[in-house]
mmCIF file of C-alpha atoms (C1' of nucleotides) in Angstrom:
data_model
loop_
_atom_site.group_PDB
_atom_site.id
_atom_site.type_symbol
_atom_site.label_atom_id
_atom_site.label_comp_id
_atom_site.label_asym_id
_atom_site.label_seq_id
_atom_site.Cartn_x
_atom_site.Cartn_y
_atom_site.Cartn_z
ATOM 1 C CA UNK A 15 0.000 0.000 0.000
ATOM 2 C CA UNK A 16 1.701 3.223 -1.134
ATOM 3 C CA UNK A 17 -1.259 5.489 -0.819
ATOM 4 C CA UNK A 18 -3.151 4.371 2.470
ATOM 5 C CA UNK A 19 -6.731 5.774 3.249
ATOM 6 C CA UNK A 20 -5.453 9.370 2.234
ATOM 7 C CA UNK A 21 -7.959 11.250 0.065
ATOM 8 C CA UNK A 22 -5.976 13.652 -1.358
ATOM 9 C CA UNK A 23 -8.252 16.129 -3.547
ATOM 10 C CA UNK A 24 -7.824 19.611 -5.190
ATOM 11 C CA UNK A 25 -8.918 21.563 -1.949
ATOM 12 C CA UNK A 26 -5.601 19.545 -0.354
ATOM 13 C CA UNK A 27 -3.766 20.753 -3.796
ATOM 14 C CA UNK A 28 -4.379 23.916 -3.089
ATOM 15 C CA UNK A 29 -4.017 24.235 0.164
ATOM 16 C CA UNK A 30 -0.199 22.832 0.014
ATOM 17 C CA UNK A 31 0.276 25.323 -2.952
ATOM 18 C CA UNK A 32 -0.365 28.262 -1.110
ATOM 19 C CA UNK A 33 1.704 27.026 1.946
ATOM 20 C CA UNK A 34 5.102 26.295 -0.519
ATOM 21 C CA UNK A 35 4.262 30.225 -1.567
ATOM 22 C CA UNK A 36 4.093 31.342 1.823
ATOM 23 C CA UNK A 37 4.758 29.052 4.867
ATOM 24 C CA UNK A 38 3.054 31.837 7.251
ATOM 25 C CA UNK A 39 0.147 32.094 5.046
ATOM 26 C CA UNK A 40 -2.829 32.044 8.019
ATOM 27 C CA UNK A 41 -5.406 29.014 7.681
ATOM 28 C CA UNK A 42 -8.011 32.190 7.572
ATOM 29 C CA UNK A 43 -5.942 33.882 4.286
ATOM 30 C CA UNK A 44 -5.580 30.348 2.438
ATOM 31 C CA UNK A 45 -9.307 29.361 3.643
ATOM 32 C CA UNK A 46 -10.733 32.745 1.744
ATOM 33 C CA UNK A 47 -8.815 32.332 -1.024
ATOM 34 C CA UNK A 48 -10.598 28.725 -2.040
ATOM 35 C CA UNK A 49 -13.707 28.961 -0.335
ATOM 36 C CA UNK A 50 -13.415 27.439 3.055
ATOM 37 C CA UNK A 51 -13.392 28.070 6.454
ATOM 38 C CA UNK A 52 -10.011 28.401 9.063
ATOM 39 C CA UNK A 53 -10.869 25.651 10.898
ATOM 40 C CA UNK A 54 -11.624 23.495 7.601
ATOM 41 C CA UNK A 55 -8.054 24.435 6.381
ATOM 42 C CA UNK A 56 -6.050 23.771 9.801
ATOM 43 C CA UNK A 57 -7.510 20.301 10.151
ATOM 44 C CA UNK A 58 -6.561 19.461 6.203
ATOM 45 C CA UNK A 59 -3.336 21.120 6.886
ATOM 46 C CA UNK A 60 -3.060 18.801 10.211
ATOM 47 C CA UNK A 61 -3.938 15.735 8.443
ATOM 48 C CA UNK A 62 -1.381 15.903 5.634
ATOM 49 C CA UNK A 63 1.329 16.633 8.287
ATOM 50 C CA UNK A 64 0.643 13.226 10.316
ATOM 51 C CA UNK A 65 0.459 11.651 6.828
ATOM 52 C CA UNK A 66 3.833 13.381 6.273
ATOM 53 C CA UNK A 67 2.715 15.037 3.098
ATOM 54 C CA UNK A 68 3.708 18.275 4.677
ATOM 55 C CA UNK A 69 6.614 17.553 6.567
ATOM 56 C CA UNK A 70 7.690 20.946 7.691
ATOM 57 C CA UNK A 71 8.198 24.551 7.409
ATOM 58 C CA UNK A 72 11.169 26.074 6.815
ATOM 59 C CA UNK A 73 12.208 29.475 5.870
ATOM 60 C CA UNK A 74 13.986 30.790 2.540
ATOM 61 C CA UNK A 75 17.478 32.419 2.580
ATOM 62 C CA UNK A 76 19.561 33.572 0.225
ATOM 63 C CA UNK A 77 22.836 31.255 0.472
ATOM 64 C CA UNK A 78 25.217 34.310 -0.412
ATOM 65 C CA UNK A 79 23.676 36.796 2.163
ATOM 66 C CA UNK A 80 24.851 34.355 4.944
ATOM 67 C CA UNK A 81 28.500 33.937 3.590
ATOM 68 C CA UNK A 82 27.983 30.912 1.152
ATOM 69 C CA UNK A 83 29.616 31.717 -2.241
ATOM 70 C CA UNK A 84 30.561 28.530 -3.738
ATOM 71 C CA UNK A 85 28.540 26.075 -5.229
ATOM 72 C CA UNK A 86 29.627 22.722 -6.739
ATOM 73 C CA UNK A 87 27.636 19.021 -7.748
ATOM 74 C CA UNK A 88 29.749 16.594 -7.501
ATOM 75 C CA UNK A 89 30.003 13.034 -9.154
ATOM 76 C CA UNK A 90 30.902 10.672 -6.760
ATOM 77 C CA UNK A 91 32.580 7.124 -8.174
ATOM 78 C CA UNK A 92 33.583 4.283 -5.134
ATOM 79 C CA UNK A 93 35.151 1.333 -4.830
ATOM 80 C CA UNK A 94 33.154 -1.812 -6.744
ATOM 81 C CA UNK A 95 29.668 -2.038 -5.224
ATOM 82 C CA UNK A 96 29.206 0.437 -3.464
ATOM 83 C CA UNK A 97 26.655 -0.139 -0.396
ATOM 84 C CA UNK A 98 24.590 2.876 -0.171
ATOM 85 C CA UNK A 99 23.965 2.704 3.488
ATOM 86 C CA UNK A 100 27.592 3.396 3.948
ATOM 87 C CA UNK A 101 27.454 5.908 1.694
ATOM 88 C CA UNK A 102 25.004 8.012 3.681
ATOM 89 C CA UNK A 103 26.534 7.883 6.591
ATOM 90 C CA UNK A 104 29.599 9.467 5.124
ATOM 91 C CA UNK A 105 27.163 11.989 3.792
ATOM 92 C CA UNK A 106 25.986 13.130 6.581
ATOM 93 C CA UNK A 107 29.519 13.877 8.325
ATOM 94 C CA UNK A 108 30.100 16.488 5.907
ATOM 95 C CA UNK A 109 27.655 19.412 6.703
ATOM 96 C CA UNK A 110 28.411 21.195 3.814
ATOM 97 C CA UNK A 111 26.830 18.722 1.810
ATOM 98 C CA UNK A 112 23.216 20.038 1.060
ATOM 99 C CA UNK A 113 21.785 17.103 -0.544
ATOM 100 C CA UNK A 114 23.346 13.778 -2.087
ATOM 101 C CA UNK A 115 21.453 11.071 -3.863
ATOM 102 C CA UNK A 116 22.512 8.001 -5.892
ATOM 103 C CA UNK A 117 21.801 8.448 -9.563
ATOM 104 C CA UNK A 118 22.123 6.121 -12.822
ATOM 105 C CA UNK A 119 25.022 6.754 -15.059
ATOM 106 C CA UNK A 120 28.508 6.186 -14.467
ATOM 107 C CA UNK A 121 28.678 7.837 -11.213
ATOM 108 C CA UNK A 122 27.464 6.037 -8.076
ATOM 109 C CA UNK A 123 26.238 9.213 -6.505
ATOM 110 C CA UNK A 124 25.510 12.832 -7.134
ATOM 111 C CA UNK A 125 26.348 15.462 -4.369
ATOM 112 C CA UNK A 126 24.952 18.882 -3.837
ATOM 113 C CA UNK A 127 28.099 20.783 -2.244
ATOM 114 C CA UNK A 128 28.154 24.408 -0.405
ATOM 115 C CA UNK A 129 31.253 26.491 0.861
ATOM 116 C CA UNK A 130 31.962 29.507 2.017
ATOM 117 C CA UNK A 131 34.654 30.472 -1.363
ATOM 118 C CA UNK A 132 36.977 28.462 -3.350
ATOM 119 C CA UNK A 133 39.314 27.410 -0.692
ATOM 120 C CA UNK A 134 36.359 26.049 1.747
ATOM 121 C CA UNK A 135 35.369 24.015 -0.988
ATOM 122 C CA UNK A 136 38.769 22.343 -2.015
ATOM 123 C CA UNK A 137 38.683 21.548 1.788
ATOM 124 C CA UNK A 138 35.503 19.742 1.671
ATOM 125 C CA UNK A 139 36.318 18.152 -1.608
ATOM 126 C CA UNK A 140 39.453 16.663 0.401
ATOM 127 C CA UNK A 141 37.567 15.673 3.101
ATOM 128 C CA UNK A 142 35.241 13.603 1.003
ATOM 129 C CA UNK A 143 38.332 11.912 -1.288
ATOM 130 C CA UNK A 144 39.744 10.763 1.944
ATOM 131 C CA UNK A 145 37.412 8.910 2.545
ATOM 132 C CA UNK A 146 37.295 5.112 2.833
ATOM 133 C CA UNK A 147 35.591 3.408 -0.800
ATOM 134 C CA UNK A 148 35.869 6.864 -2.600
ATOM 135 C CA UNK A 149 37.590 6.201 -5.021
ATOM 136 C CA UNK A 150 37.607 10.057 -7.555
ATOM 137 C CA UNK A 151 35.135 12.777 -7.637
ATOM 138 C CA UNK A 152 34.300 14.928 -10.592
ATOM 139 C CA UNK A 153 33.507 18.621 -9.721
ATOM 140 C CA UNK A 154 31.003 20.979 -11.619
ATOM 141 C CA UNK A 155 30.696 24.494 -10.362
ATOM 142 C CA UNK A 156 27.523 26.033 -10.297
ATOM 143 C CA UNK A 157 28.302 29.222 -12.152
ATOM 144 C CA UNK A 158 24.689 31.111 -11.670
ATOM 145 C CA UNK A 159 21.107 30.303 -11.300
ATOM 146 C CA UNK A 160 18.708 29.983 -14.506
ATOM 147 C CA UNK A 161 15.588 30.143 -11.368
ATOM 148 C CA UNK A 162 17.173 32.467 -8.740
ATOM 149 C CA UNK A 163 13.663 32.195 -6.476
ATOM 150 C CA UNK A 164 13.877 28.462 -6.460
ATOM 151 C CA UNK A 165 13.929 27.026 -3.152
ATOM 152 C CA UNK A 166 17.126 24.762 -4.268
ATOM 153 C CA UNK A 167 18.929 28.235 -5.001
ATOM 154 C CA UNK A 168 17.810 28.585 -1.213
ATOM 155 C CA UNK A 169 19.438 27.593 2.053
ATOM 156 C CA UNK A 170 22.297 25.610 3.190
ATOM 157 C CA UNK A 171 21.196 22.827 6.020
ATOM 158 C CA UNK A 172 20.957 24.437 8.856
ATOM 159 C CA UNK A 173 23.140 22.217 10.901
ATOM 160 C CA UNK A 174 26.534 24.449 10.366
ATOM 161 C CA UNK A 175 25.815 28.255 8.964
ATOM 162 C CA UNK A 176 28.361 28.667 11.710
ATOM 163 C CA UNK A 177 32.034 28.923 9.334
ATOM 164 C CA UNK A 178 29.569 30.803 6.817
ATOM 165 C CA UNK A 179 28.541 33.572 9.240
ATOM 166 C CA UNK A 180 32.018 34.298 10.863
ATOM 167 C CA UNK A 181 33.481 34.294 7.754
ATOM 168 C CA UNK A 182 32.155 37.635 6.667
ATOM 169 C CA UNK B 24 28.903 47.725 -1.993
ATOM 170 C CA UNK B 25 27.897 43.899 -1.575
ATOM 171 C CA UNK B 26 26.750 44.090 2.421
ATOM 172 C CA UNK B 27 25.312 47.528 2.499
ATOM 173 C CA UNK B 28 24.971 48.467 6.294
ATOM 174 C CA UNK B 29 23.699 45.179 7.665
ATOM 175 C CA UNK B 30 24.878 43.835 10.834
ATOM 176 C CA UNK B 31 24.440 40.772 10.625
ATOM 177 C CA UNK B 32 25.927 39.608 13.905
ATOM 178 C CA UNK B 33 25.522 36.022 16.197
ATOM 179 C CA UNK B 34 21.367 36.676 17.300
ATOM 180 C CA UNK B 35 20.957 37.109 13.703
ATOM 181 C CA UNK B 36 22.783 33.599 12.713
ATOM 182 C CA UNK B 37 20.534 31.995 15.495
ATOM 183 C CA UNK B 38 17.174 33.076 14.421
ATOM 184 C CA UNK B 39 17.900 32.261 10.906
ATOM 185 C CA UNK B 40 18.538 28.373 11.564
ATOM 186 C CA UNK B 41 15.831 28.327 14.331
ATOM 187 C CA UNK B 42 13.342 29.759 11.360
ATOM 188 C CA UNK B 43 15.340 27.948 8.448
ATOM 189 C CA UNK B 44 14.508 24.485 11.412
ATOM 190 C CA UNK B 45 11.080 25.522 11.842
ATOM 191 C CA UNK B 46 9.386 28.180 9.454
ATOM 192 C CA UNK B 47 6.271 28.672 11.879
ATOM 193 C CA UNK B 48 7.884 29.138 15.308
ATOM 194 C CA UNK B 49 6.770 31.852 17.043
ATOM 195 C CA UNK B 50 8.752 34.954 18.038
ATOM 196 C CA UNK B 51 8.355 34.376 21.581
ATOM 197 C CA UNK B 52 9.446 30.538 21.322
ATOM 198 C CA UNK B 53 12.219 31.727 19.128
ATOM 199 C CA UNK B 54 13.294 34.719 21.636
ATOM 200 C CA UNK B 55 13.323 32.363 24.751
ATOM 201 C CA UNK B 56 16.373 30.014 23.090
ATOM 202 C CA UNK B 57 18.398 32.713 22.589
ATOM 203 C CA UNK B 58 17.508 35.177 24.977
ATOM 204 C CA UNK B 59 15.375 37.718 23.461
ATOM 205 C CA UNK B 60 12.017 39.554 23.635
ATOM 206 C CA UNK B 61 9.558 38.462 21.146
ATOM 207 C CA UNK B 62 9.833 42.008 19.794
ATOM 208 C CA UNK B 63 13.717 42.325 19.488
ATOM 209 C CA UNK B 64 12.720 38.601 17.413
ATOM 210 C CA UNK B 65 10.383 40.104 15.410
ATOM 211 C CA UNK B 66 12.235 43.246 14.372
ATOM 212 C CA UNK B 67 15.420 41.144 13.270
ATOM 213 C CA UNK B 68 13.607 39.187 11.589
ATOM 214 C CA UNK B 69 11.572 41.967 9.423
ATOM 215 C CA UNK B 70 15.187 43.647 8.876
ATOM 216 C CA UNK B 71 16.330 40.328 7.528
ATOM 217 C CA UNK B 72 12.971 39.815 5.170
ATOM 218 C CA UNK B 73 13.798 43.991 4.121
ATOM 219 C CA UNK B 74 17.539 43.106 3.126
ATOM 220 C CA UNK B 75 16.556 39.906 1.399
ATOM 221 C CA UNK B 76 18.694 37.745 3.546
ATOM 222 C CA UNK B 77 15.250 35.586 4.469
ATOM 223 C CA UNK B 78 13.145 35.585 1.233
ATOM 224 C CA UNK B 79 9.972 33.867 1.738
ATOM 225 C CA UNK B 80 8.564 30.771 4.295
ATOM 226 C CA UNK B 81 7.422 27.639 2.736
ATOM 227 C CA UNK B 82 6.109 24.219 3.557
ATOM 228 C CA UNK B 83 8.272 21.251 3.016
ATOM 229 C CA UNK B 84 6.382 18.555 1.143
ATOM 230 C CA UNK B 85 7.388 15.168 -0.097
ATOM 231 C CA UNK B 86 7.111 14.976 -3.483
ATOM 232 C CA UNK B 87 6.222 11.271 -3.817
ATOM 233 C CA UNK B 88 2.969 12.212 -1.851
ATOM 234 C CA UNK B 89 2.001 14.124 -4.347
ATOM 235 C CA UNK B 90 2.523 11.869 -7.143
ATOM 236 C CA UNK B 91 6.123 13.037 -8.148
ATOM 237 C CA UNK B 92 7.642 9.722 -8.316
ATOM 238 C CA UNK B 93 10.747 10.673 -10.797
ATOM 239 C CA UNK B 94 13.533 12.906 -10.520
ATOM 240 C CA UNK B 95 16.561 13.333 -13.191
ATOM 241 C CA UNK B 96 19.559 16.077 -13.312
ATOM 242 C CA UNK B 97 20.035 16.595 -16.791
ATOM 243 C CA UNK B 98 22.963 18.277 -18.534
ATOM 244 C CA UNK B 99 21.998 20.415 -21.153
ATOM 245 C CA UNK B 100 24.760 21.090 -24.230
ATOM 246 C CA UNK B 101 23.768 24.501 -26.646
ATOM 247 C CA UNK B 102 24.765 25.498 -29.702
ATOM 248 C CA UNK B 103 27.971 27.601 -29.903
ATOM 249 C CA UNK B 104 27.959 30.432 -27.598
ATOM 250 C CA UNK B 105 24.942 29.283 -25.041
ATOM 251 C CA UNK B 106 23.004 32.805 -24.476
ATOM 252 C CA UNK B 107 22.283 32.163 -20.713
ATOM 253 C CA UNK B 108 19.572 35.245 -21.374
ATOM 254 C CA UNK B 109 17.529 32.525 -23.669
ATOM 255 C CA UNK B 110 18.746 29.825 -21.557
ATOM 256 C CA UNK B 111 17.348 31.533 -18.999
ATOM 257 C CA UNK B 112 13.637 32.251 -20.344
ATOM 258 C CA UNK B 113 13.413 28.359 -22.337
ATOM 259 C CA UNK B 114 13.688 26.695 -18.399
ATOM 260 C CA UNK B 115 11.351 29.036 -17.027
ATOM 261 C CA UNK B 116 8.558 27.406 -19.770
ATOM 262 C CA UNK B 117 9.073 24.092 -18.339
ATOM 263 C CA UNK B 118 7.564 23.650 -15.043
ATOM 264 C CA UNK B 119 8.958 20.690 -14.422
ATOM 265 C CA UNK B 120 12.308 22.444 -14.086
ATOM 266 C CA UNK B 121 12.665 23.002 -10.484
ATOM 267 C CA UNK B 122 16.614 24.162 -10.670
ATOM 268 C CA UNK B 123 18.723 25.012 -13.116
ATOM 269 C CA UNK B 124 22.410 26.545 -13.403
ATOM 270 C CA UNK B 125 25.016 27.450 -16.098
ATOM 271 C CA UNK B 126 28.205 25.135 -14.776
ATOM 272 C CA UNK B 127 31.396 24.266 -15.364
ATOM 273 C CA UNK B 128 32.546 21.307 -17.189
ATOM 274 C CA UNK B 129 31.463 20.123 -20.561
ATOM 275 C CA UNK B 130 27.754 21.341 -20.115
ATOM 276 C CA UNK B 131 26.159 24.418 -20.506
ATOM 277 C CA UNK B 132 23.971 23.852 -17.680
ATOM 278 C CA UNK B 133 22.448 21.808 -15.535
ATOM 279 C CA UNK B 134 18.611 20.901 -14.407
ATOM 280 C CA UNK B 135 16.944 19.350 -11.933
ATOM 281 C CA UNK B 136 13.519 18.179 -13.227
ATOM 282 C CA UNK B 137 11.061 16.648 -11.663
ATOM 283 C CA UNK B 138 7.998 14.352 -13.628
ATOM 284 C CA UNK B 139 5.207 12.100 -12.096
ATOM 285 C CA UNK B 140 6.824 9.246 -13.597
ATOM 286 C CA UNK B 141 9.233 7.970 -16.595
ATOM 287 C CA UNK B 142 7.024 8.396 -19.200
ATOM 288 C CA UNK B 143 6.043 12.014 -18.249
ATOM 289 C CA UNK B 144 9.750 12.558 -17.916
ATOM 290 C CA UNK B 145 10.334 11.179 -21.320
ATOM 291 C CA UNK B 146 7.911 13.744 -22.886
ATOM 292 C CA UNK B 147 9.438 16.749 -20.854
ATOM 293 C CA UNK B 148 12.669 15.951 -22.250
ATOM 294 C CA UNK B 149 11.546 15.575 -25.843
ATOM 295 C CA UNK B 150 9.615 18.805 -24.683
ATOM 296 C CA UNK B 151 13.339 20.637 -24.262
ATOM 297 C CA UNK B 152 15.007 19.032 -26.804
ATOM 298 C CA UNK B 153 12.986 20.774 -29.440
ATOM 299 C CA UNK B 154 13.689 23.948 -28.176
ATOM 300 C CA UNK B 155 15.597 26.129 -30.869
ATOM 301 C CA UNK B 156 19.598 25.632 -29.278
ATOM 302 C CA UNK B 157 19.726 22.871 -27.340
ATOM 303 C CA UNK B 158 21.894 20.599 -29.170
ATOM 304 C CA UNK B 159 22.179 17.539 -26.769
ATOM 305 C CA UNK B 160 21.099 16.267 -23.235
ATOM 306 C CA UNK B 161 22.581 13.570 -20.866
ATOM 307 C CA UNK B 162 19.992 12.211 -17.591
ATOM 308 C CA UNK B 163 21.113 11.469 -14.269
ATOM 309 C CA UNK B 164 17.825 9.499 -13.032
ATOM 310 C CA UNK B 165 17.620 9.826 -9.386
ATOM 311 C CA UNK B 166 17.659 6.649 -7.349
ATOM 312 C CA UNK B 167 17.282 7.565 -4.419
ATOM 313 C CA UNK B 168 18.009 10.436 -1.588
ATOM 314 C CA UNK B 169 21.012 9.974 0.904
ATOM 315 C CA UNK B 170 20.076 12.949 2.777
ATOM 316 C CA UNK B 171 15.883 12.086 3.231
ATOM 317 C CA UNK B 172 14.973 15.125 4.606
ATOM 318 C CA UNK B 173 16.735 17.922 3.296
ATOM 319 C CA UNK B 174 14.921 20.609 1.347
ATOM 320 C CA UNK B 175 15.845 19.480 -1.977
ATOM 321 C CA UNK B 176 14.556 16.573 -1.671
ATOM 322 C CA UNK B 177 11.749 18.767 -1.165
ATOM 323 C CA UNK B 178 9.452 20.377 -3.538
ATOM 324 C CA UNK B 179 8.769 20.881 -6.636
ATOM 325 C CA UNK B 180 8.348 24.276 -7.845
ATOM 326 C CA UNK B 181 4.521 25.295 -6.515
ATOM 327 C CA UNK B 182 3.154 26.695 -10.148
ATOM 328 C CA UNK B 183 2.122 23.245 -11.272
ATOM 329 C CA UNK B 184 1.495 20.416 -9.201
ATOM 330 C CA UNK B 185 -2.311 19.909 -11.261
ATOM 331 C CA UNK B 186 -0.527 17.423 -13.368
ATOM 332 C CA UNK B 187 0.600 15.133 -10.210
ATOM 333 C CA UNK B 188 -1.903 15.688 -8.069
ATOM 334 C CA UNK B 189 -4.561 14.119 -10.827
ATOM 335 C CA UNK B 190 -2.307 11.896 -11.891
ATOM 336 C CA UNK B 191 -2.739 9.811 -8.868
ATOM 337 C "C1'" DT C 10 20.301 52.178 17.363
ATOM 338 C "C1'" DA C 11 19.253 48.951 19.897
ATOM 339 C "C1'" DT C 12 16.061 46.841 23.750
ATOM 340 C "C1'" DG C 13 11.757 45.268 26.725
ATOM 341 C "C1'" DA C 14 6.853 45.774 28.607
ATOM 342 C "C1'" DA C 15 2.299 46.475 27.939
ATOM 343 C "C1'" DA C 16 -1.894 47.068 25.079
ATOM 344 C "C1'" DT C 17 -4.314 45.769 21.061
ATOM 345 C "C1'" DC C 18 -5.505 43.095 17.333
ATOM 346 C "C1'" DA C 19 -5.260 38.634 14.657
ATOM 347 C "C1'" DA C 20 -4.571 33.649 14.534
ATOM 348 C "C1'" DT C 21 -4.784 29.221 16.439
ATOM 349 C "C1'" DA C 22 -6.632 25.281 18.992
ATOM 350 C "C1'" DG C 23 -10.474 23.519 21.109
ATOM 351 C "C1'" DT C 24 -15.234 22.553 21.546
ATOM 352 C "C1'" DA C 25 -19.811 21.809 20.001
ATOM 353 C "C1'" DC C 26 -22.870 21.365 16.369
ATOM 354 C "C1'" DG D 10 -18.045 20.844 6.761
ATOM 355 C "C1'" DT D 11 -19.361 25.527 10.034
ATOM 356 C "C1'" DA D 12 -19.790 28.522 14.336
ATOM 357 C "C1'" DC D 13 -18.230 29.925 18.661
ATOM 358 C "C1'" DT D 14 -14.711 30.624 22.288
ATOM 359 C "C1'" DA D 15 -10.459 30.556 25.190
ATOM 360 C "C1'" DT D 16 -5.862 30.867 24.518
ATOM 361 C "C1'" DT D 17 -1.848 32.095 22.197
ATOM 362 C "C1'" DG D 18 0.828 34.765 18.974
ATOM 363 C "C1'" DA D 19 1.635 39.013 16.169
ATOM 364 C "C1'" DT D 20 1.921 43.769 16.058
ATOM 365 C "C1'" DT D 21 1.947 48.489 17.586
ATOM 366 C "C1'" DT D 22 2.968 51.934 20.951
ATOM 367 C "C1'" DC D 23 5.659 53.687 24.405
ATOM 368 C "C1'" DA D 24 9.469 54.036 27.559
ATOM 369 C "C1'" DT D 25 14.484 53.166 28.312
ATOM 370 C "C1'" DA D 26 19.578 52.460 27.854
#
DNA sequence: TATGAAATCAATAGTAC
DNA sequence: GTACTATTGATTTCATA
């Protein structure tokens, strides 16, 4: 069962629309602007977060206002099979890593990389080649953003902003 | 002048990843963990919205509940001298695009696109490939996310979820 | 140019229907 | 699904360092 008992309709649709637009949208605001009440909207919007539809809200920053300049993906090739579990738990040791998934292709995996400048970066791209079953890494360098207002143009995890922030 | 006159100091850093954490907290909740009025909170964080260091709130939603079940990076190889102008406007008429960036590296650029499933994918490829200077594409399917959670693997861009959400 | 405290207004979380 | 209500949060005003 992928989709359980959830019915999902077009009021939902909307609803979640108008909560990626604005996160602090009121239940009131979003319940005016599709013809329903506050209370109808809060209990939708508290369904689809136990059915972890919505699973958060987060706000939007711009990367470079906080200190993060440099922007890389980066193919990732390891050692013969390499066992993905493994591979996220390396993942998540480097906090400048903003997202990492494994993809087809020659490349076992496909990492979303943010630094501070230049130098940060090489430092992180170290970090990674040192470890154990990596075996190279192929760099590309975000140069600038086709969709600046995309959320994926948007914040670093929020874990370490730290070296960003002092680093101004 | 790249900072302008904003002081962006340690408070600042902290109510950014509290908000960037949780997008709804409230200024009082927010102002107790780091020892603030709601008020000093609240007027940070309006400064910050004003100097476009926070741009926006916005629900986190998993795609898959919504019926986006594939995910590619695709690189994208112009003609000549890639206008990123054009490059630019041709992404923005493909709403399945939910990031794209010029790069370095053998590509022009690079997008992140999001479909319901393959064969939707298949058609929003043949979709870009006709455009006037695209002269090749290579796909990166996405297999699956190392980092669960984070934002990006968040989201698709909010203007058109109809086609997943009645796809289901 | 910053803060906090208090008053007011709006939103949320319950409850009942 | 709506209507009503107590509580909580947001916002404005004012005073202060």
């Amino acid at each position: 069962m992928t989709t359980k008992a959830a019915p999902f309709d077009e009021l939902d649709r909307k609803i979640v629309a108008a909560l990626i637009e604005n996160g602090r949208a009121s239940f009131a605001e979003i319940g005016t602007s599709i013809g329903l009440s506050a209370t109808a909207v809060k209990r939708r919007v508290d369904r689809m977060r136990e059915n972890n539809i919505i699973t958060g809200f987060s706000a939007t920053v711009r990367p470079a206002a906080l200190g993060w300049l440099t922007e890389a993906y980066v193919e990732v090739y390891c050692d013969s099979a390499a066992p993905p579990r493994r591979l996220a738990e390396v993942v998540r040791n480097h906090p400048e890593i903003a997202a990492a998934m494994t993809v087809t292709g020659g490349a076992d995996a496909l990492l979303h990389v943010r630094a501070t400048d230049v130098e940060h970066f090489e430092e992180v791209l170290e970090r990674i080649r040192t470890e154990p079953f990596i075996r190279k890494t192929i760099s590309y360098m975000v140069l600038s953003h086709l969709i600046p207002d995309s959320p994926e143009a948007g914040a670093p995890r929020p874990s370490t902003p730290d070296r960003a922030a002092n680093q101004r």
